[in-house]
mmCIF file of C-alpha atoms in Angstrom:
data_model
loop_
_atom_site.group_PDB
_atom_site.id
_atom_site.type_symbol
_atom_site.label_atom_id
_atom_site.label_comp_id
_atom_site.label_asym_id
_atom_site.label_seq_id
_atom_site.Cartn_x
_atom_site.Cartn_y
_atom_site.Cartn_z
ATOM 1 C CA MET A 1 0.013 0.448 0.150
ATOM 2 C CA SER A 2 1.154 3.274 -0.733
ATOM 3 C CA LEU A 3 0.648 6.204 1.772
ATOM 4 C CA VAL A 4 -1.210 8.258 -0.505
ATOM 5 C CA THR A 5 -3.754 6.027 0.598
ATOM 6 C CA LEU A 6 -2.781 5.128 3.546
ATOM 7 C CA LEU A 7 -2.824 8.643 4.656
ATOM 8 C CA PRO A 8 -6.756 9.092 4.928
ATOM 9 C CA PHE A 9 -6.980 6.841 7.688
ATOM 10 C CA ILE A 10 -4.276 8.691 9.457
ATOM 11 C CA VAL A 11 -6.059 12.583 9.983
ATOM 12 C CA LEU A 12 -9.437 10.564 10.201
ATOM 13 C CA ILE A 13 -7.504 8.620 13.793
ATOM 14 C CA GLY A 14 -5.667 11.376 14.011
ATOM 15 C CA ALA A 15 -8.936 13.993 14.895
ATOM 16 C CA MET A 16 -10.600 11.278 16.427
ATOM 17 C CA PHE A 17 -7.711 11.283 18.863
ATOM 18 C CA LEU A 18 -8.180 14.849 19.667
ATOM 19 C CA MET A 19 -11.676 14.336 19.771
ATOM 20 C CA THR A 20 -11.656 12.234 23.397
ATOM 21 C CA ARG A 21 -9.230 14.230 24.526
ATOM 22 C CA SER A 22 -10.698 17.430 24.158
ATOM 23 C CA ALA A 23 -13.896 15.796 26.096
ATOM 24 C CA LYS A 24 -12.153 13.912 28.794
ATOM 25 C CA LYS A 25 -10.476 16.613 29.166
ATOM 26 C CA LYS A 26 -13.899 19.440 29.826
ATOM 27 C CA GLN A 27 -14.599 15.992 31.754
ATOM 28 C CA GLN A 28 -12.278 16.492 34.583
ATOM 29 C CA GLN A 29 -12.631 19.981 34.582
ATOM 30 C CA ALA A 30 -16.769 19.266 35.573
ATOM 31 C CA ILE A 31 -15.475 16.810 38.387
ATOM 32 C CA ASP A 32 -12.820 19.449 39.994
ATOM 33 C CA MET A 33 -15.483 21.264 40.086
ATOM 34 C CA ARG A 34 -18.498 19.712 41.673
ATOM 35 C CA ASN A 35 -15.206 18.649 43.984
ATOM 36 C CA GLN A 36 -14.833 22.743 45.215
ATOM 37 C CA MET A 37 -18.140 22.824 46.573
ATOM 38 C CA GLN A 38 -18.440 23.569 50.087
ATOM 39 C CA PRO A 39 -21.133 24.912 52.594
ATOM 40 C CA GLY A 40 -21.820 27.876 51.740
ATOM 41 C CA SER A 41 -21.285 28.663 48.256
ATOM 42 C CA GLY A 42 -23.534 29.342 45.451
ATOM 43 C CA VAL A 43 -23.724 26.743 42.131
ATOM 44 C CA ARG A 44 -26.116 27.496 39.355
ATOM 45 C CA THR A 45 -27.559 23.744 38.633
ATOM 46 C CA ILE A 46 -28.325 22.948 34.122
ATOM 47 C CA GLY A 47 -31.955 23.675 34.804
ATOM 48 C CA GLY A 48 -30.178 27.119 35.275
ATOM 49 C CA MET A 49 -32.061 27.479 39.162
ATOM 50 C CA TYR A 50 -29.357 29.483 41.638
ATOM 51 C CA ALA A 51 -29.403 28.699 44.922
ATOM 52 C CA THR A 52 -26.497 27.439 48.487
ATOM 53 C CA VAL A 53 -24.570 24.197 48.984
ATOM 54 C CA LYS A 54 -25.700 23.263 52.168
ATOM 55 C CA GLU A 55 -24.400 20.132 52.690
ATOM 56 C CA VAL A 56 -22.098 17.850 49.868
ATOM 57 C CA SER A 57 -21.845 14.349 50.863
ATOM 58 C CA GLU A 58 -20.887 11.576 47.921
ATOM 59 C CA ASP A 59 -23.177 11.306 44.988
ATOM 60 C CA THR A 60 -24.997 14.072 46.669
ATOM 61 C CA VAL A 61 -25.264 17.848 46.642
ATOM 62 C CA LEU A 62 -28.366 19.474 49.464
ATOM 63 C CA LEU A 63 -28.883 23.533 47.691
ATOM 64 C CA ASP A 64 -30.795 25.818 49.748
ATOM 65 C CA ALA A 65 -33.266 27.582 47.136
ATOM 66 C CA GLY A 66 -34.275 29.630 49.827
ATOM 67 C CA PRO A 67 -35.604 30.588 53.343
ATOM 68 C CA GLY A 68 -37.081 27.442 54.367
ATOM 69 C CA VAL A 69 -36.571 24.687 51.022
ATOM 70 C CA GLU A 70 -34.053 22.687 50.548
ATOM 71 C CA LEU A 71 -33.606 20.791 46.973
ATOM 72 C CA LEU A 72 -31.321 16.911 47.282
ATOM 73 C CA PHE A 73 -29.634 17.341 43.712
ATOM 74 C CA ALA A 74 -26.843 14.567 41.803
ATOM 75 C CA LYS A 75 -23.587 16.000 41.406
ATOM 76 C CA ASN A 76 -23.699 15.613 38.057
ATOM 77 C CA SER A 77 -26.489 18.403 38.317
ATOM 78 C CA ILE A 78 -24.357 21.399 38.759
ATOM 79 C CA GLY A 79 -24.090 23.366 36.147
ATOM 80 C CA ALA A 80 -21.161 26.470 37.647
ATOM 81 C CA VAL A 81 -20.077 26.714 41.089
ATOM 82 C CA LEU A 82 -19.871 30.603 41.680
ATOM 83 C CA SER A 83 -17.719 32.382 42.713
ATOM 84 C CA ASP A 84 -19.471 35.079 45.112
ATOM 85 C CA GLU A 85 -19.540 37.952 43.717
ATOM 86 C CA GLU A 86 -21.007 36.478 40.422
ATOM 87 C CA TYR A 87 -23.148 34.920 43.285
ATOM 88 C CA ASN A 88 -24.298 38.545 45.160
ATOM 89 C CA ARG A 89 -25.055 40.115 41.388
ATOM 90 C CA ILE A 90 -27.021 36.918 40.152
ATOM 91 C CA VAL A 91 -30.063 36.063 42.726
ATOM 92 C CA HIS A 92 -29.644 39.925 45.334
ATOM 93 C CA GLY A 93 -28.828 42.139 42.263
ATOM 94 C CA ILE A 94 -25.476 43.619 43.985
ATOM 95 C CA GLU A 95 -23.538 45.621 41.809
ATOM 96 C CA HIS A 96 -19.676 46.077 43.476
ATOM 97 C CA GLU A 97 -18.909 50.051 42.775
ATOM 98 C CA LEU A 98 -16.586 50.722 40.360
ATOM 99 C CA LYS A 99 -12.905 49.475 40.553
ATOM 100 C CA SER A 100 -11.037 52.306 38.651
ATOM 101 C CA ASP A 101 -11.562 56.107 39.505
ATOM 102 C CA ALA A 102 -11.889 56.622 35.633
ATOM 103 C CA ASP A 103 -13.762 58.879 33.789
ATOM 104 C CA VAL A 104 -17.880 57.273 33.537
ATOM 105 C CA VAL A 105 -18.832 57.857 29.566
ATOM 106 C CA PRO A 106 -22.049 59.172 30.283
ATOM 107 C CA ASP A 107 -25.021 57.383 28.571
ATOM 108 C CA ASP A 108 -26.269 59.444 26.048
ATOM 109 C CA ALA A 109 -23.744 61.947 23.786
ATOM 110 C CA SER A 110 -25.599 66.006 24.212
ATOM 111 C CA SER A 111 -23.666 66.798 26.885
ATOM 112 C CA LEU A 112 -20.285 65.712 24.820
ATOM 113 C CA THR A 113 -21.685 68.248 22.246
ATOM 114 C CA GLU A 114 -20.167 71.713 22.271
ATOM 115 C CA THR A 115 -22.619 74.959 23.630
ATOM 116 C CA ASP A 116 -21.366 77.432 22.132
ATOM 117 C CA ASP A 117 -23.829 80.501 18.918
ATOM 118 C CA SER A 118 -22.235 78.229 16.696
ATOM 119 C CA SER A 119 -24.890 76.294 17.537
ATOM 120 C CA ASP A 120 -28.301 78.453 17.476
ATOM 121 C CA ALA A 121 -27.188 79.693 13.666
ATOM 122 C CA ALA A 122 -27.348 75.461 12.648
ATOM 123 C CA ALA A 123 -30.266 75.299 15.307
ATOM 124 C CA ALA A 124 -32.359 78.226 13.407
ATOM 125 C CA SER A 125 -31.019 77.166 10.104
ATOM 126 C CA ASP A 126 -32.601 74.332 10.120
ATOM 127 C CA ASP A 127 -35.853 75.414 10.081
ATOM 128 C CA THR A 128 -36.214 75.489 6.611
ATOM 129 C CA PRO A 129 -37.756 74.010 4.015
ATOM 130 C CA VAL A 130 -36.613 70.784 2.461
ATOM 131 C CA ASP A 131 -36.623 69.361 -1.029
ATOM 132 C CA LEU A 132 -38.135 65.639 -1.163
ATOM 133 C CA GLY A 133 -38.239 65.911 -4.463
ATOM 134 C CA LYS A 134 -42.285 65.153 -4.796
ATOM 135 C CA LYS A 135 -43.028 66.857 -8.233
ATOM 136 C CA ASP A 136 -46.843 69.702 -8.345
ATOM 137 C CA ALA A 137 -49.870 67.872 -10.390
ATOM 138 C CA ALA A 138 -49.809 71.000 -12.780
ATOM 139 C CA ASP A 139 -45.412 70.096 -13.413
ATOM 140 C CA GLU A 140 -47.095 66.969 -15.542
ATOM 141 C CA PRO A 141 -50.170 67.066 -17.641
ATOM 142 C CA ALA A 142 -49.491 64.492 -19.352
ATOM 143 C CA ASP A 143 -49.219 61.637 -16.738
ATOM 144 C CA ALA A 144 -52.128 62.822 -14.745
ATOM 145 C CA ASP A 145 -54.837 62.531 -17.806
ATOM 146 C CA THR A 146 -53.522 58.426 -17.440
ATOM 147 C CA ALA A 147 -53.611 58.257 -14.031
ATOM 148 C CA GLY A 148 -57.317 59.292 -13.905
ATOM 149 C CA GLU A 149 -58.986 57.009 -16.301
ATOM 150 C CA ALA A 150 -56.507 54.154 -14.004
ATOM 151 C CA LYS A 151 -58.593 55.650 -11.308
ATOM 152 C CA ALA A 152 -62.116 55.190 -13.347
ATOM 153 C CA ASP A 153 -61.220 52.050 -15.017
ATOM 154 C CA ALA A 154 -60.716 51.148 -11.034
ATOM 155 C CA GLN A 155 -63.924 52.129 -9.831
ATOM 156 C CA SER A 156 -66.180 50.614 -12.727
ATOM 157 C CA LYS A 157 -64.783 47.321 -11.830
ATOM 158 C CA LYS A 158 -65.264 47.072 -8.334
ATOM 159 C CA SER A 159 -69.073 48.281 -9.030
ATOM 160 C CA ASP A 160 -69.177 45.153 -11.420
ATOM 161 C CA GLY A 161 -68.790 42.836 -8.864
ATOM 162 C CA ASP A 162 -71.129 43.992 -6.996
ATOM 163 C CA SER A 163 -73.855 43.089 -8.414
ATOM 164 C CA ASP A 164 -73.677 39.835 -9.147
ATOM 165 C CA ALA A 165 -72.174 38.883 -5.394
ATOM 166 C CA LYS A 166 -75.968 37.979 -3.347
#
């Protein structure tokens, strides 16, 4: 056999090896993440529920979802272990203050524009009418006659259809 015939098989086996390797790596990261859960950690389940870990056993996790609500979940159903800041931001709506003292960008551009007399003159000149290219009826004498005939034909067709319906 030549190398050219074996090359597609070698590439296919290499691609399969790389895909299984990355899948195993992701599984190991998920297992490590679930093993770092401790009582008091904020978690998100694979169903999208946010709760606080109350107890961790070998295969299950007891979650506190609210006052008086305790739920027992399998460890595999934990989608993410959240940091305290992220959990408080999502669940309680607590935003942390900006860490830098940099200038805050305004929400609108009105504070960025200059206020001088030239802007008042520009605003006054905006009141002039703008020609949008519309033509008056007097400018189109030939086209107006054909348009009137088309309207008359359309109206006569409408009246003919009304007499047939019963």
